[in-house]
Amino acid sequence: MRPTDTRNPEYFHKVVDCQYACPAHTPVPEYIRLIARQRYTEAYLVNWESNVFPGILGRTCDRPCEPACRRGRVEPEPVAICRLKRVAADNKGDISPWLPDIPATKNGKRIALIGAGPAALTVARDLMPLGYTIHLYDENPKAGGFMRSQIPSFRLPESVLDEEVDRILDMGVDALLSQRVESLRSLLEKDYDAVFVGTGAPRGRDLDLPGREQAGANVHIGINWLANVAFEHTAKIGKRVVVLGGGNTAMDCCRTARRLGGEEVTITVRSSYEAMKASPWEKEDAQREGIPFLPDHTPLEFVIEEGRLVGMRFDRVESVYDENGKRSLVSTGEEPVFVAADDVLVAVGQEVAFPWIEDDCGIEFDRWNQPVVDKATFQSTNERVFFGGDAAFGPENVITAVAHGHQAAVSIDLFLTGRDMLADRPAPGTHLFSTKMGIHEWSYDSAVTPDERFDVPHLDNATALKDRKAEVELGFDTEIGFAEAQRCLNCDVQTVFFDSKCIECDSCVDICPTNCITFTDNGDEDDLRKRLMAPADDRNQALYVSDSLAQTGRVMVKDENVCLHCGLCAERCPTAAWDMQQYMYSVTKAAPIIKIDATAIGLPSVAARAAKA
Amino acid sequence: MSYIKPQFRHPQLPANERGFTRTAYEGLISTLCAGCGHDSISAAIIQACWELSLEPHRIAKVSGIGCSSKSPTYFLNKSHGFNSVHGRMPSVATGAYAANHELTYIGVSGDGDSASIGMGQFAHVVRRNINMLYMVENNGCYGLTKGQDSATADEGSKSRTGQINPFENIDLVGVALEIGATFVARSFSGDKQQLVPLIKAAIAHRGFALIDVISPCVTFNNHHGSTKSYDYTREHVQAGNIVDFVPSETEITANYEEGASHNVALHDGSRLNLVKTTTDYDPGDRRNAIAALQDSRANNQILTGLIYIDPEEPDFHQMMKIANTPLNKIEMSTLCPGTSTLTDINQSLK
């Protein structure tokens, strides 16, 4: 293999599995270390700069980082990254001194954002410091989008949501709430310099089954029903409730129903329990509240008696997978199952809907009715109109919407200042610096704690089910927060190898607890992977290969897969051929977000560098 | 500085025949200098014991004093151990072996411990053919006392302070060959491909097995002018042969050219497949081995590999006709039959 080019910013970025997996590339190990040092404000700021909604995401994120966490490859459970984020948010101090200054004199450019969800709010936050005038339209009386209408208060308290949404509105965004945009054409005629569409995926799917019409008002579309609950248009539901669907919306529906008078609430899903789309922890939370799951049940009909919905009938099915992994549901041939219900909540998916975009607005749609949007710039076929969040490429999650928002904001700024959105796009910020403090001493806690993942405390069911707004997950206190933070392996502290210094004494090979390092004759990747100290079959994890070494002509090969980043290779190296160097990777933003030169008050790393940039 | 090794290991570590991963053979984290050759030797011992599927609790580690003799703390943490007086490890090993010949004995010593203060002990443990692996972790200097030249430092070698060593060196390989050792090898801490099979062969060999391992001292003897540094050793190594250790139950599958390899059957049924490299001699012939060693030395080279082996020579236990049952398994009444038996013996001698 050719020597690894560690100057490629993506190489070390990929080693930080959690950050790499995060759509917004939040520097996870950096803020976890700050939490361990009880520097919650700084930990919050590192998050806020990157993902805009740390308090919200610390409760509701889909957590793509956690399955990626390296810790999950050396023991069963990853670091509780999401819950640590909440520790930072819950314990932070006053962050106002760090917030960016908003120019009093505007730059004369006006931007309309349609839909006040996470994507548009991110665009607003990133562009306000540059002096843009921003009009934020939303049909609801309060901003927040689906974070407000679809995530129940028992998972996300209104105060947390308000704080982080208002922080952006308070930058001077013109929030045009309770104003549904009915026509893109008329909006474009208002001479906005750019328009950002962040309207999400607002159309919940219905189920056209026999009896649907007669069942009428007792069948509710899940996301609409949740919004009605959130905005307090709905306060009650029948005693017996059937929820159709196996995703997170279904989990929110059933748990909300339990709080609104539903006594026998049942989840029915066509797939197997394992294949359900809901996050594992959301399934657990629903089950903890005594909600039974009926997997492998395909709805057949709404059962109507005397003109009234009395329940649903289901066919028992089995999931059968063909050789391509494609699933089909095959009836078991058993008698249909009847489940009694006063109300049915349909949570079987949602999709984008643009009835308000006229054909002559210059916006092309593909055959799935998705707008044609550039994946890098988020620009549509109308150069003035940008898309982001679920509206751009279909339903995802909050953190993806934030990631889109950052990139759309960069594009809009480049576009409105006459620069090329690709050629002039700034590269991500990267920085690699030694953590060496002295002989065998590092500026991070290199020792690897053997603690297993800590459980988070929950409100007891009796109290929780009485109050729709009572938060169920109570979060880690600062002590457990510290202990959980110490489980982080600091994967952003890279093992950097300098082949010219190596004397091939094998000390790093001998000490490495997970046998990551091998000195051997070079070969191609397939060959090398077979000749290492320990199995190296995960090809998603890179091999770090050095140049030929002076004494024997062999190469150093390090399998990044289960490296504990414990620093022992560097401690046992007599010539400092290994060094533990922290790698910072910061996604390009339209403007510096953290205001002051934070290094002056000891605020490290990302926030500081972003402020300096 | 880290003083505890993380608990986590590679999740797919292979297990040996006894179901153990290498972890079962590890020791505490080393406190030797970073880059010390001794740590590589410890790792080679761990690897060899794992590959041989030895039971850690059936191994006894014995050592004397010195950097080398500290190292048994850093491997085989679940084995027996005795850290003895300077240079006196051979006496302890002899006693232990006499009392219980069923354990595997691994002696770890250094150039000071064996070639200076323990020279007399070394000579006699060789002659007595104690069944043990005797590792000399040879760095040519006294690392614990700031790196003075040891008795194995080559004549003309320069110390770190710039002094040229005026004295002739003691080559323990040569001494061992001269006084009847039955397994003599030399290796280099930086070459585990050679060292691990040699350790396995030495453990399988019934009798005294010396491996003199050049083990550079990175702190005091790894500079230009030293003849025990990493780069000097790598430049001057002359591998006499490549040893392939074949356990007793395995068929020889490696296919070497006719005449290029030489098989040695060991007492426990395992075999050594010796592939000749640069020197063409039979490691079963002591005079040839001595000549090869001298030739190599004359050419300023360091002869490594298995230099001499005699798998047939009876070991100490057989020579002394010691009871086959280890002392700890003999009933007290048999071991110590009492006053009347003693009186009977005394009477019979009158």
XYZ file of C-alpha atoms in Angstrom, chain B residues 34-277:
244
model
C 10.526 3.118 26.623
C 12.012 1.165 23.737
C 13.847 -1.403 25.895
C 14.580 -4.600 24.011
C 13.607 -6.595 27.100
C 9.948 -5.690 26.546
C 10.080 -7.241 23.097
C 11.539 -10.392 24.611
C 8.697 -10.462 27.152
C 6.241 -10.148 24.263
C 8.026 -12.988 22.435
C 7.757 -15.207 25.541
C 4.029 -14.399 25.785
C 3.558 -15.246 22.123
C 5.566 -18.506 22.363
C 3.774 -19.738 25.506
C 0.427 -18.904 23.918
C 1.338 -20.715 20.708
C 2.521 -23.739 22.705
C -0.811 -23.691 24.600
C 1.034 -24.014 27.903
C -1.026 -23.627 31.041
C 0.183 -20.448 32.725
C -0.035 -22.007 36.185
C 2.339 -24.800 35.125
C 5.151 -22.366 34.356
C 7.754 -21.068 36.809
C 9.700 -17.880 36.112
C 13.049 -17.445 37.862
C 15.353 -14.455 37.643
C 18.234 -12.679 39.347
C 18.883 -8.949 39.538
C 18.991 -6.311 36.840
C 16.758 -4.732 34.249
C 16.436 -8.149 32.629
C 15.502 -9.801 35.883
C 12.709 -7.294 36.531
C 11.043 -8.271 33.296
C 9.262 -11.456 34.513
C 6.802 -9.075 36.180
C 5.755 -8.027 32.704
C 4.751 -11.422 31.353
C 2.998 -14.578 32.598
C 1.322 -12.884 35.502
C -0.537 -16.071 36.381
C 2.608 -18.216 36.635
C 4.903 -18.984 39.553
C 7.856 -16.705 40.025
C 11.033 -16.315 42.071
C 13.165 -13.206 41.871
C 16.423 -14.308 43.477
C 19.727 -12.798 44.575
C 22.069 -11.293 41.958
C 23.564 -14.017 39.799
C 22.020 -16.821 41.854
C 19.039 -17.628 39.702
C 20.679 -20.914 38.498
C 20.768 -22.253 42.080
C 17.101 -21.472 42.599
C 16.224 -22.996 39.239
C 18.237 -26.113 40.055
C 16.498 -26.538 43.393
C 13.072 -25.924 41.935
C 13.683 -28.330 39.096
C 14.934 -31.012 41.446
C 11.816 -30.631 43.572
C 9.313 -30.533 40.709
C 10.358 -31.424 37.195
C 6.803 -31.151 35.894
C 6.797 -27.368 35.585
C 8.164 -25.430 32.638
C 11.087 -23.325 33.855
C 11.849 -19.982 32.278
C 14.976 -18.307 33.628
C 15.543 -14.671 32.754
C 18.956 -13.181 33.298
C 21.127 -10.465 31.871
C 24.742 -9.936 30.893
C 25.675 -8.663 34.359
C 23.668 -11.327 36.133
C 25.117 -14.180 34.058
C 28.508 -13.060 32.733
C 29.779 -11.140 35.777
C 28.452 -11.833 39.255
C 26.723 -15.035 38.201
C 29.392 -16.453 35.889
C 30.173 -19.346 38.208
C 26.518 -20.213 38.657
C 25.971 -19.955 34.914
C 28.763 -22.425 34.140
C 27.383 -25.020 36.518
C 23.776 -24.802 35.478
C 24.960 -25.431 31.911
C 26.987 -28.499 32.931
C 24.145 -29.929 34.957
C 21.756 -29.702 31.994
C 18.836 -28.407 34.034
C 15.706 -28.644 31.892
C 14.969 -24.968 31.478
C 14.895 -22.062 29.098
C 17.692 -19.706 30.105
C 17.244 -16.305 28.473
C 20.112 -13.864 28.612
C 18.772 -10.394 27.805
C 22.111 -9.097 26.624
C 22.541 -5.337 26.191
C 26.276 -5.083 26.913
C 25.863 -2.584 29.709
C 24.693 -2.105 33.265
C 21.475 -0.214 32.633
C 20.387 -0.026 36.263
C 23.616 1.731 37.305
C 23.874 4.253 34.461
C 25.216 2.126 31.654
C 28.783 1.036 32.464
C 30.265 -1.582 30.103
C 29.369 -5.107 31.088
C 31.406 -8.275 30.533
C 29.636 -8.930 27.231
C 30.474 -5.501 25.774
C 32.627 -6.065 22.698
C 36.242 -4.973 22.752
C 36.413 -1.613 20.991
C 32.785 -0.798 21.562
C 32.191 2.796 22.609
C 30.177 3.585 25.727
C 27.708 6.442 25.838
C 30.263 8.601 27.607
C 32.724 8.016 24.762
C 34.998 5.462 26.460
C 36.324 2.657 24.292
C 36.029 -0.750 25.971
C 39.597 -2.150 26.289
C 38.597 -5.621 27.481
C 37.887 -8.798 25.610
C 34.223 -9.761 25.884
C 32.668 -12.920 27.221
C 30.507 -14.631 24.622
C 28.064 -16.738 26.612
C 27.192 -18.723 23.499
C 30.835 -19.712 23.141
C 31.140 -20.528 26.846
C 27.974 -22.632 26.802
C 29.153 -24.584 23.746
C 32.469 -25.211 25.399
C 31.055 -26.594 28.628
C 28.487 -28.916 27.164
C 25.216 -27.045 26.702
C 22.661 -29.111 24.796
C 20.728 -26.232 23.184
C 22.463 -22.996 22.264
C 20.880 -20.199 20.288
C 21.301 -16.495 19.720
C 18.713 -14.029 18.613
C 17.773 -10.365 18.566
C 14.934 -8.677 20.427
C 14.013 -6.798 17.264
C 13.356 -9.985 15.298
C 10.396 -11.861 16.755
C 10.007 -13.954 13.635
C 13.253 -15.631 14.614
C 12.932 -15.351 18.386
C 9.456 -16.827 18.936
C 10.153 -20.203 17.256
C 13.489 -20.375 19.078
C 11.739 -19.899 22.438
C 9.226 -22.583 21.555
C 12.012 -24.953 20.575
C 13.960 -24.147 23.735
C 10.930 -24.869 25.922
C 10.266 -28.128 24.081
C 13.941 -29.176 24.365
C 14.598 -31.552 27.285
C 17.617 -30.044 28.944
C 19.313 -26.713 29.361
C 18.461 -24.288 26.566
C 20.386 -21.027 26.323
C 19.110 -18.192 24.184
C 21.439 -15.224 24.206
C 19.271 -12.352 22.990
C 20.860 -9.094 21.882
C 18.500 -6.643 23.551
C 19.510 -3.024 22.965
C 19.504 -0.626 25.888
C 17.922 2.457 24.320
C 18.977 4.665 27.193
C 22.680 3.801 27.556
C 23.766 1.665 24.625
C 21.980 2.606 21.436
C 24.381 5.212 20.082
C 26.874 5.322 17.254
C 29.932 3.255 18.212
C 27.968 0.756 20.272
C 27.942 -2.813 19.018
C 24.684 -3.649 20.800
C 22.464 -0.972 19.244
C 19.409 -1.604 17.100
C 21.014 -0.440 13.893
C 24.436 -2.067 14.485
C 22.792 -5.383 15.311
C 20.537 -5.239 12.266
C 23.522 -4.444 10.029
C 25.723 -7.234 11.394
C 23.264 -10.053 12.018
C 24.031 -13.247 10.214
C 21.088 -15.616 10.529
C 22.620 -19.103 10.577
C 19.280 -20.771 10.040
C 15.562 -20.215 10.240
C 13.837 -22.380 12.799
C 10.378 -23.662 12.166
C 8.928 -25.295 15.259
C 6.547 -28.143 14.445
C 4.410 -29.344 17.370
C 4.218 -33.093 17.876
C 0.740 -33.583 16.459
C 1.352 -31.586 13.291
C 2.534 -32.951 9.973
C 5.406 -31.155 8.339
C 3.754 -29.312 5.510
C 6.329 -26.686 4.667
C 7.995 -27.694 1.468
C 11.667 -26.893 1.462
C 14.141 -27.753 -1.245
C 15.964 -31.019 -0.845
C 19.117 -30.475 1.148
C 18.142 -26.983 2.249
C 16.448 -28.103 5.421
C 17.374 -30.213 8.355
C 14.954 -31.878 10.763
C 15.592 -32.403 14.442
C 13.226 -34.575 16.474
C 12.790 -33.418 20.039
C 12.119 -35.611 23.031
C 8.469 -34.578 23.368
C 7.657 -35.618 19.792
C 7.812 -32.151 18.297
C 10.264 -31.381 15.538
C 12.436 -28.525 14.452
C 12.659 -27.772 10.795
C 15.878 -25.870 10.254
C 16.237 -24.008 7.022
C 19.815 -23.149 6.255
C 20.604 -19.665 5.134
